Amino acid sequence: GAGVSQSPRYKVAKRGQDVALRCDPISGHVSLFWYQQALGQGPEFLTYFQNEAQLDKSGLPSDRFFAERPEGSVSTLKIQRTQQEDSAVYLCASSPTGGELKLFFGSGTQLSVL
Amino acid sequence: SQQGEEDPQALSIQEGENATMNCSYKTSINNLQWYRQNSGRGLVHLILIRSNEREKHSGRLRVTLDTSKKSSSLLITASRAADTASYFCATDRNSGNTPLVFGKGTRLSVIA
C-alpha cells in the first residue's frame, strides 16, 4: 500500500487477555519502529527492527511485551496478560534505509484494557 | 524517557497569526525534526534541520536550531484552522544506531 497500515484500529481487551497488534510497513522500508503513546503525551520508543533483526528492544516496558518481524516486512507487537496501564495508542513507523532517519507513521492501534 | 521538551504545552491563536513553538533537548544530536499529529492519526514528518544548520524554511514553516543552547523553534506563519494539531520535536542522537526520541508536544489550536 501507499502508507503504513496498522490493524486493528481499535482494540478493547479484558485485563489478563493477550492481544496482537499488526503493522504493515511501506514496501521496501528496511527499518520498522514501535512506539507507545499515552493520552496527551509524545510517543515513547518501544523497539525497532532492521529487516528481520530486532536491534533494540530497550523500550519494552516488561517481559509481557514481545515484537517480531520474521520475514522483514510485517511486524506484530504482542502483549500478554494485559494490564490497565497498557492502555495507550501503539504507533508503528517505518523508514527507508540510508540517509537521515525520517519516520513514516501509521494511524496507530488504540488499545483499551478494561 | 523523552529527550525533548516542547514549550508551550498548549497554544491558542487566531487564524492569520503566527505560531511559535520551542523545543529543548539534552544530548548531542545529528539532527532535529518536527512532526505534526492530527487528532486520532499518526505523526507526519514536517521538516528536518541538521546539527550544522541554524535555520531552515519550508513553505510557511521556519525552523531554527541553536546547538549551544540545545534548543529549536518552529514558526508557522499566517496560520490556518487546518494547522490545528499537536506538534512534536524529535531528536536523532549523535550516538550510533538509536531511534528518534520525541518530546511531549505542543497542542496548537487555530481559531477561525
PDB file of N, CA and C in Angstrom, chain A residues 19-99:
ATOM      1  N   VAL A  19      -3.126  -9.766  23.514  1.00  0.00           N
ATOM      2  CA  VAL A  19      -3.502  -9.057  22.293  1.00  0.00           C
ATOM      3  C   VAL A  19      -2.338  -9.085  21.309  1.00  0.00           C
ATOM      4  N   ALA A  20      -2.664  -8.965  20.028  1.00  0.00           N
ATOM      5  CA  ALA A  20      -1.654  -8.906  18.974  1.00  0.00           C
ATOM      6  C   ALA A  20      -1.993  -7.752  18.057  1.00  0.00           C
ATOM      7  N   LEU A  21      -1.038  -6.882  17.840  1.00  0.00           N
ATOM      8  CA  LEU A  21      -1.222  -5.696  17.009  1.00  0.00           C
ATOM      9  C   LEU A  21      -0.329  -5.845  15.772  1.00  0.00           C
ATOM     10  N   ARG A  22      -0.901  -5.535  14.621  1.00  0.00           N
ATOM     11  CA  ARG A  22      -0.195  -5.780  13.363  1.00  0.00           C
ATOM     12  C   ARG A  22       0.214  -4.473  12.699  1.00  0.00           C
ATOM     13  N   CYS A  23       1.378  -4.523  12.047  1.00  0.00           N
ATOM     14  CA  CYS A  23       1.869  -3.368  11.292  1.00  0.00           C
ATOM     15  C   CYS A  23       2.373  -3.822   9.929  1.00  0.00           C
ATOM     16  N   ASP A  24       1.847  -3.180   8.871  1.00  0.00           N
ATOM     17  CA  ASP A  24       2.337  -3.388   7.515  1.00  0.00           C
ATOM     18  C   ASP A  24       3.105  -2.137   7.112  1.00  0.00           C
ATOM     19  N   PRO A  25       4.417  -2.216   7.030  1.00  0.00           N
ATOM     20  CA  PRO A  25       5.191  -1.017   6.701  1.00  0.00           C
ATOM     21  C   PRO A  25       5.098  -0.673   5.218  1.00  0.00           C
ATOM     22  N   ILE A  26       5.645   0.455   4.848  1.00  0.00           N
ATOM     23  CA  ILE A  26       5.738   0.815   3.438  1.00  0.00           C
ATOM     24  C   ILE A  26       6.670  -0.185   2.747  1.00  0.00           C
ATOM     25  N   SER A  27       6.246  -0.658   1.579  1.00  0.00           N
ATOM     26  CA  SER A  27       7.017  -1.664   0.870  1.00  0.00           C
ATOM     27  C   SER A  27       8.447  -1.189   0.620  1.00  0.00           C
ATOM     28  N   GLY A  28       9.397  -2.047   0.965  1.00  0.00           N
ATOM     29  CA  GLY A  28      10.795  -1.705   0.738  1.00  0.00           C
ATOM     30  C   GLY A  28      11.474  -0.997   1.886  1.00  0.00           C
ATOM     31  N   HIS A  29      10.703  -0.559   2.883  1.00  0.00           N
ATOM     32  CA  HIS A  29      11.319   0.093   4.039  1.00  0.00           C
ATOM     33  C   HIS A  29      12.007  -0.951   4.922  1.00  0.00           C
ATOM     34  N   VAL A  30      13.266  -0.676   5.200  1.00  0.00           N
ATOM     35  CA  VAL A  30      14.089  -1.637   5.924  1.00  0.00           C
ATOM     36  C   VAL A  30      13.836  -1.586   7.428  1.00  0.00           C
ATOM     37  N   SER A  31      13.671  -0.369   7.947  1.00  0.00           N
ATOM     38  CA  SER A  31      13.556  -0.201   9.399  1.00  0.00           C
ATOM     39  C   SER A  31      12.098  -0.070   9.804  1.00  0.00           C
ATOM     40  N   LEU A  32      11.779  -0.677  10.957  1.00  0.00           N
ATOM     41  CA  LEU A  32      10.415  -0.619  11.483  1.00  0.00           C
ATOM     42  C   LEU A  32      10.495  -0.358  12.978  1.00  0.00           C
ATOM     43  N   PHE A  33       9.652   0.549  13.438  1.00  0.00           N
ATOM     44  CA  PHE A  33       9.691   1.005  14.828  1.00  0.00           C
ATOM     45  C   PHE A  33       8.309   0.876  15.455  1.00  0.00           C
ATOM     46  N   TRP A  34       8.290   0.557  16.725  1.00  0.00           N
ATOM     47  CA  TRP A  34       7.066   0.598  17.528  1.00  0.00           C
ATOM     48  C   TRP A  34       7.222   1.645  18.619  1.00  0.00           C
ATOM     49  N   TYR A  35       6.181   2.467  18.759  1.00  0.00           N
ATOM     50  CA  TYR A  35       6.127   3.472  19.814  1.00  0.00           C
ATOM     51  C   TYR A  35       4.819   3.310  20.567  1.00  0.00           C
ATOM     52  N   GLN A  36       4.834   3.719  21.830  1.00  0.00           N
ATOM     53  CA  GLN A  36       3.633   3.748  22.661  1.00  0.00           C
ATOM     54  C   GLN A  36       3.329   5.204  22.989  1.00  0.00           C
ATOM     55  N   GLN A  37       2.082   5.604  22.810  1.00  0.00           N
ATOM     56  CA  GLN A  37       1.715   6.988  23.090  1.00  0.00           C
ATOM     57  C   GLN A  37       0.548   7.044  24.059  1.00  0.00           C
ATOM     58  N   ALA A  38       0.809   7.543  25.261  1.00  0.00           N
ATOM     59  CA  ALA A  38      -0.247   7.746  26.238  1.00  0.00           C
ATOM     60  C   ALA A  38      -0.989   9.033  25.895  1.00  0.00           C
ATOM     61  N   LEU A  39      -2.181   9.155  26.395  1.00  0.00           N
ATOM     62  CA  LEU A  39      -3.030  10.310  26.101  1.00  0.00           C
ATOM     63  C   LEU A  39      -2.335  11.606  26.500  1.00  0.00           C
ATOM     64  N   GLY A  40      -2.223  12.522  25.559  1.00  0.00           N
ATOM     65  CA  GLY A  40      -1.631  13.821  25.849  1.00  0.00           C
ATOM     66  C   GLY A  40      -0.117  13.843  25.941  1.00  0.00           C
ATOM     67  N   GLN A  41       0.507  12.716  25.580  1.00  0.00           N
ATOM     68  CA  GLN A  41       1.963  12.632  25.668  1.00  0.00           C
ATOM     69  C   GLN A  41       2.564  12.401  24.285  1.00  0.00           C
ATOM     70  N   GLY A  42       3.889  12.484  24.213  1.00  0.00           N
ATOM     71  CA  GLY A  42       4.569  12.170  22.978  1.00  0.00           C
ATOM     72  C   GLY A  42       4.809  10.674  22.863  1.00  0.00           C
ATOM     73  N   PRO A  43       5.140  10.195  21.674  1.00  0.00           N
ATOM     74  CA  PRO A  43       5.426   8.772  21.501  1.00  0.00           C
ATOM     75  C   PRO A  43       6.671   8.361  22.277  1.00  0.00           C
ATOM     76  N   GLU A  44       6.589   7.214  22.928  1.00  0.00           N
ATOM     77  CA  GLU A  44       7.726   6.632  23.655  1.00  0.00           C
ATOM     78  C   GLU A  44       8.199   5.391  22.893  1.00  0.00           C
ATOM     79  N   PHE A  45       9.489   5.329  22.657  1.00  0.00           N
ATOM     80  CA  PHE A  45      10.074   4.225  21.895  1.00  0.00           C
ATOM     81  C   PHE A  45       9.907   2.897  22.628  1.00  0.00           C
ATOM     82  N   LEU A  46       9.537   1.870  21.868  1.00  0.00           N
ATOM     83  CA  LEU A  46       9.442   0.512  22.409  1.00  0.00           C
ATOM     84  C   LEU A  46      10.556  -0.371  21.860  1.00  0.00           C
ATOM     85  N   THR A  47      10.588  -0.503  20.516  1.00  0.00           N
ATOM     86  CA  THR A  47      11.535  -1.435  19.912  1.00  0.00           C
ATOM     87  C   THR A  47      11.683  -1.110  18.436  1.00  0.00           C
ATOM     88  N   TYR A  48      12.791  -1.596  17.814  1.00  0.00           N
ATOM     89  CA  TYR A  48      12.900  -1.420  16.380  1.00  0.00           C
ATOM     90  C   TYR A  48      13.653  -2.557  15.713  1.00  0.00           C
ATOM     91  N   PHE A  49      13.335  -2.728  14.443  1.00  0.00           N
ATOM     92  CA  PHE A  49      13.872  -3.789  13.595  1.00  0.00           C
ATOM     93  C   PHE A  49      14.580  -3.185  12.397  1.00  0.00           C
ATOM     94  N   GLN A  50      15.629  -3.876  11.997  1.00  0.00           N
ATOM     95  CA  GLN A  50      16.221  -3.618  10.690  1.00  0.00           C
ATOM     96  C   GLN A  50      16.094  -4.937   9.942  1.00  0.00           C
ATOM     97  N   ASN A  51      15.286  -4.944   8.902  1.00  0.00           N
ATOM     98  CA  ASN A  51      14.863  -6.201   8.268  1.00  0.00           C
ATOM     99  C   ASN A  51      14.236  -7.082   9.351  1.00  0.00           C
ATOM    100  N   GLU A  52      14.685  -8.322   9.496  1.00  0.00           N
ATOM    101  CA  GLU A  52      14.066  -9.193  10.495  1.00  0.00           C
ATOM    102  C   GLU A  52      14.770  -9.130  11.846  1.00  0.00           C
ATOM    103  N   ALA A  53      15.871  -8.413  11.910  1.00  0.00           N
ATOM    104  CA  ALA A  53      16.648  -8.365  13.145  1.00  0.00           C
ATOM    105  C   ALA A  53      16.105  -7.285  14.090  1.00  0.00           C
ATOM    106  N   GLN A  54      15.850  -7.693  15.322  1.00  0.00           N
ATOM    107  CA  GLN A  54      15.409  -6.746  16.348  1.00  0.00           C
ATOM    108  C   GLN A  54      16.656  -6.156  16.993  1.00  0.00           C
ATOM    109  N   LEU A  55      16.977  -4.911  16.616  1.00  0.00           N
ATOM    110  CA  LEU A  55      18.233  -4.313  17.033  1.00  0.00           C
ATOM    111  C   LEU A  55      18.157  -3.616  18.394  1.00  0.00           C
ATOM    112  N   ASP A  56      16.976  -3.250  18.804  1.00  0.00           N
ATOM    113  CA  ASP A  56      16.858  -2.532  20.073  1.00  0.00           C
ATOM    114  C   ASP A  56      15.473  -2.812  20.632  1.00  0.00           C
ATOM    115  N   LYS A  57      15.425  -3.372  21.814  1.00  0.00           N
ATOM    116  CA  LYS A  57      14.137  -3.586  22.488  1.00  0.00           C
ATOM    117  C   LYS A  57      14.164  -2.996  23.885  1.00  0.00           C
ATOM    118  N   SER A  58      15.004  -2.010  24.049  1.00  0.00           N
ATOM    119  CA  SER A  58      15.208  -1.422  25.375  1.00  0.00           C
ATOM    120  C   SER A  58      13.980  -0.699  25.908  1.00  0.00           C
ATOM    121  N   GLY A  59      13.059  -0.305  25.019  1.00  0.00           N
ATOM    122  CA  GLY A  59      11.889   0.435  25.466  1.00  0.00           C
ATOM    123  C   GLY A  59      10.711  -0.419  25.868  1.00  0.00           C
ATOM    124  N   LEU A  60      10.782  -1.718  25.643  1.00  0.00           N
ATOM    125  CA  LEU A  60       9.669  -2.596  26.022  1.00  0.00           C
ATOM    126  C   LEU A  60       9.524  -2.554  27.547  1.00  0.00           C
ATOM    127  N   PRO A  61       8.320  -2.225  28.042  1.00  0.00           N
ATOM    128  CA  PRO A  61       8.169  -1.970  29.483  1.00  0.00           C
ATOM    129  C   PRO A  61       8.267  -3.202  30.361  1.00  0.00           C
ATOM    130  N   SER A  62       7.978  -4.366  29.826  1.00  0.00           N
ATOM    131  CA  SER A  62       8.082  -5.573  30.648  1.00  0.00           C
ATOM    132  C   SER A  62       8.200  -6.782  29.736  1.00  0.00           C
ATOM    133  N   ASP A  63       8.440  -7.952  30.329  1.00  0.00           N
ATOM    134  CA  ASP A  63       8.562  -9.161  29.504  1.00  0.00           C
ATOM    135  C   ASP A  63       7.201  -9.638  29.005  1.00  0.00           C
ATOM    136  N   ARG A  64       6.141  -8.891  29.309  1.00  0.00           N
ATOM    137  CA  ARG A  64       4.837  -9.222  28.725  1.00  0.00           C
ATOM    138  C   ARG A  64       4.734  -8.709  27.289  1.00  0.00           C
ATOM    139  N   PHE A  65       5.653  -7.843  26.917  1.00  0.00           N
ATOM    140  CA  PHE A  65       5.649  -7.255  25.578  1.00  0.00           C
ATOM    141  C   PHE A  65       6.661  -7.995  24.700  1.00  0.00           C
ATOM    142  N   PHE A  66       6.218  -8.346  23.512  1.00  0.00           N
ATOM    143  CA  PHE A  66       7.065  -9.092  22.589  1.00  0.00           C
ATOM    144  C   PHE A  66       6.765  -8.628  21.176  1.00  0.00           C
ATOM    145  N   ALA A  67       7.808  -8.404  20.368  1.00  0.00           N
ATOM    146  CA  ALA A  67       7.596  -7.990  18.986  1.00  0.00           C
ATOM    147  C   ALA A  67       8.392  -8.887  18.068  1.00  0.00           C
ATOM    148  N   GLU A  68       7.866  -9.076  16.876  1.00  0.00           N
ATOM    149  CA  GLU A  68       8.565  -9.895  15.884  1.00  0.00           C
ATOM    150  C   GLU A  68       8.331  -9.346  14.490  1.00  0.00           C
ATOM    151  N   ARG A  69       9.251  -9.693  13.621  1.00  0.00           N
ATOM    152  CA  ARG A  69       9.169  -9.297  12.207  1.00  0.00           C
ATOM    153  C   ARG A  69       9.884 -10.399  11.409  1.00  0.00           C
ATOM    154  N   PRO A  70       9.303 -11.582  11.380  1.00  0.00           N
ATOM    155  CA  PRO A  70      10.004 -12.791  10.927  1.00  0.00           C
ATOM    156  C   PRO A  70      10.526 -12.758   9.492  1.00  0.00           C
ATOM    157  N   GLU A  71       9.851 -12.052   8.594  1.00  0.00           N
ATOM    158  CA  GLU A  71      10.287 -12.029   7.197  1.00  0.00           C
ATOM    159  C   GLU A  71      10.759 -10.652   6.768  1.00  0.00           C
ATOM    160  N   GLY A  72      10.968  -9.797   7.749  1.00  0.00           N
ATOM    161  CA  GLY A  72      11.497  -8.475   7.430  1.00  0.00           C
ATOM    162  C   GLY A  72      10.488  -7.531   6.808  1.00  0.00           C
ATOM    163  N   SER A  73       9.204  -7.863   6.925  1.00  0.00           N
ATOM    164  CA  SER A  73       8.178  -6.974   6.385  1.00  0.00           C
ATOM    165  C   SER A  73       7.152  -6.676   7.473  1.00  0.00           C
ATOM    166  N   VAL A  74       6.072  -7.441   7.515  1.00  0.00           N
ATOM    167  CA  VAL A  74       5.022  -7.258   8.510  1.00  0.00           C
ATOM    168  C   VAL A  74       5.580  -7.511   9.910  1.00  0.00           C
ATOM    169  N   SER A  75       5.111  -6.719  10.861  1.00  0.00           N
ATOM    170  CA  SER A  75       5.535  -6.888  12.256  1.00  0.00           C
ATOM    171  C   SER A  75       4.310  -7.037  13.145  1.00  0.00           C
ATOM    172  N   THR A  76       4.479  -7.780  14.215  1.00  0.00           N
ATOM    173  CA  THR A  76       3.418  -7.958  15.203  1.00  0.00           C
ATOM    174  C   THR A  76       3.959  -7.607  16.580  1.00  0.00           C
ATOM    175  N   LEU A  77       3.208  -6.791  17.290  1.00  0.00           N
ATOM    176  CA  LEU A  77       3.509  -6.486  18.689  1.00  0.00           C
ATOM    177  C   LEU A  77       2.497  -7.248  19.534  1.00  0.00           C
ATOM    178  N   LYS A  78       3.004  -8.094  20.394  1.00  0.00           N
ATOM    179  CA  LYS A  78       2.126  -8.908  21.236  1.00  0.00           C
ATOM    180  C   LYS A  78       2.274  -8.467  22.692  1.00  0.00           C
ATOM    181  N   ILE A  79       1.143  -8.348  23.346  1.00  0.00           N
ATOM    182  CA  ILE A  79       1.137  -8.019  24.769  1.00  0.00           C
ATOM    183  C   ILE A  79       0.397  -9.139  25.479  1.00  0.00           C
ATOM    184  N   GLN A  80       1.072  -9.781  26.397  1.00  0.00           N
ATOM    185  CA  GLN A  80       0.463 -10.886  27.136  1.00  0.00           C
ATOM    186  C   GLN A  80      -0.097 -10.375  28.461  1.00  0.00           C
ATOM    187  N   ARG A  81      -1.155 -11.001  28.893  1.00  0.00           N
ATOM    188  CA  ARG A  81      -1.743 -10.706  30.222  1.00  0.00           C
ATOM    189  C   ARG A  81      -1.883  -9.199  30.415  1.00  0.00           C
ATOM    190  N   THR A  82      -2.641  -8.573  29.519  1.00  0.00           N
ATOM    191  CA  THR A  82      -2.742  -7.112  29.512  1.00  0.00           C
ATOM    192  C   THR A  82      -3.181  -6.549  30.855  1.00  0.00           C
ATOM    193  N   GLN A  83      -2.639  -5.384  31.171  1.00  0.00           N
ATOM    194  CA  GLN A  83      -2.968  -4.638  32.387  1.00  0.00           C
ATOM    195  C   GLN A  83      -3.555  -3.296  31.978  1.00  0.00           C
ATOM    196  N   GLN A  84      -4.251  -2.644  32.913  1.00  0.00           N
ATOM    197  CA  GLN A  84      -4.867  -1.350  32.603  1.00  0.00           C
ATOM    198  C   GLN A  84      -3.833  -0.320  32.166  1.00  0.00           C
ATOM    199  N   GLU A  85      -2.636  -0.399  32.722  1.00  0.00           N
ATOM    200  CA  GLU A  85      -1.610   0.582  32.365  1.00  0.00           C
ATOM    201  C   GLU A  85      -1.079   0.403  30.948  1.00  0.00           C
ATOM    202  N   ASP A  86      -1.471  -0.702  30.301  1.00  0.00           N
ATOM    203  CA  ASP A  86      -1.082  -0.907  28.902  1.00  0.00           C
ATOM    204  C   ASP A  86      -1.970  -0.107  27.954  1.00  0.00           C
ATOM    205  N   SER A  87      -3.053   0.459  28.459  1.00  0.00           N
ATOM    206  CA  SER A  87      -3.954   1.247  27.611  1.00  0.00           C
ATOM    207  C   SER A  87      -3.214   2.444  27.042  1.00  0.00           C
ATOM    208  N   ALA A  88      -3.199   2.541  25.728  1.00  0.00           N
ATOM    209  CA  ALA A  88      -2.454   3.585  25.031  1.00  0.00           C
ATOM    210  C   ALA A  88      -2.699   3.407  23.538  1.00  0.00           C
ATOM    211  N   VAL A  89      -2.138   4.323  22.762  1.00  0.00           N
ATOM    212  CA  VAL A  89      -2.095   4.137  21.307  1.00  0.00           C
ATOM    213  C   VAL A  89      -0.724   3.574  20.955  1.00  0.00           C
ATOM    214  N   TYR A  90      -0.734   2.517  20.172  1.00  0.00           N
ATOM    215  CA  TYR A  90       0.519   1.890  19.744  1.00  0.00           C
ATOM    216  C   TYR A  90       0.754   2.269  18.285  1.00  0.00           C
ATOM    217  N   LEU A  91       1.831   2.994  18.066  1.00  0.00           N
ATOM    218  CA  LEU A  91       2.156   3.509  16.745  1.00  0.00           C
ATOM    219  C   LEU A  91       3.287   2.702  16.125  1.00  0.00           C
ATOM    220  N   CYS A  92       3.130   2.420  14.867  1.00  0.00           N
ATOM    221  CA  CYS A  92       4.177   1.770  14.096  1.00  0.00           C
ATOM    222  C   CYS A  92       4.702   2.769  13.079  1.00  0.00           C
ATOM    223  N   ALA A  93       5.987   2.744  12.822  1.00  0.00           N
ATOM    224  CA  ALA A  93       6.581   3.624  11.821  1.00  0.00           C
ATOM    225  C   ALA A  93       7.629   2.849  11.039  1.00  0.00           C
ATOM    226  N   SER A  94       7.813   3.225   9.791  1.00  0.00           N
ATOM    227  CA  SER A  94       8.868   2.603   9.008  1.00  0.00           C
ATOM    228  C   SER A  94       9.736   3.682   8.379  1.00  0.00           C
ATOM    229  N   SER A  95      10.911   3.265   7.961  1.00  0.00           N
ATOM    230  CA  SER A  95      11.864   4.195   7.387  1.00  0.00           C
ATOM    231  C   SER A  95      12.698   3.478   6.336  1.00  0.00           C
ATOM    232  N   PRO A  96      12.977   4.138   5.214  1.00  0.00           N
ATOM    233  CA  PRO A  96      13.843   3.511   4.215  1.00  0.00           C
ATOM    234  C   PRO A  96      15.278   3.481   4.712  1.00  0.00           C
ATOM    235  N   THR A  97      16.090   2.653   4.080  1.00  0.00           N
ATOM    236  CA  THR A  97      17.475   2.545   4.502  1.00  0.00           C
ATOM    237  C   THR A  97      18.283   3.726   3.981  1.00  0.00           C
ATOM    238  N   GLY A  98      19.370   4.016   4.631  1.00  0.00           N
ATOM    239  CA  GLY A  98      20.275   5.048   4.176  1.00  0.00           C
ATOM    240  C   GLY A  98      19.803   6.449   4.482  1.00  0.00           C
ATOM    241  N   GLY A  99      20.738   7.382   4.521  1.00  0.00           N
ATOM    242  CA  GLY A  99      20.368   8.769   4.727  1.00  0.00           C
ATOM    243  C   GLY A  99      19.901   9.038   6.142  1.00  0.00           C
TER     244      GLY A  99
END
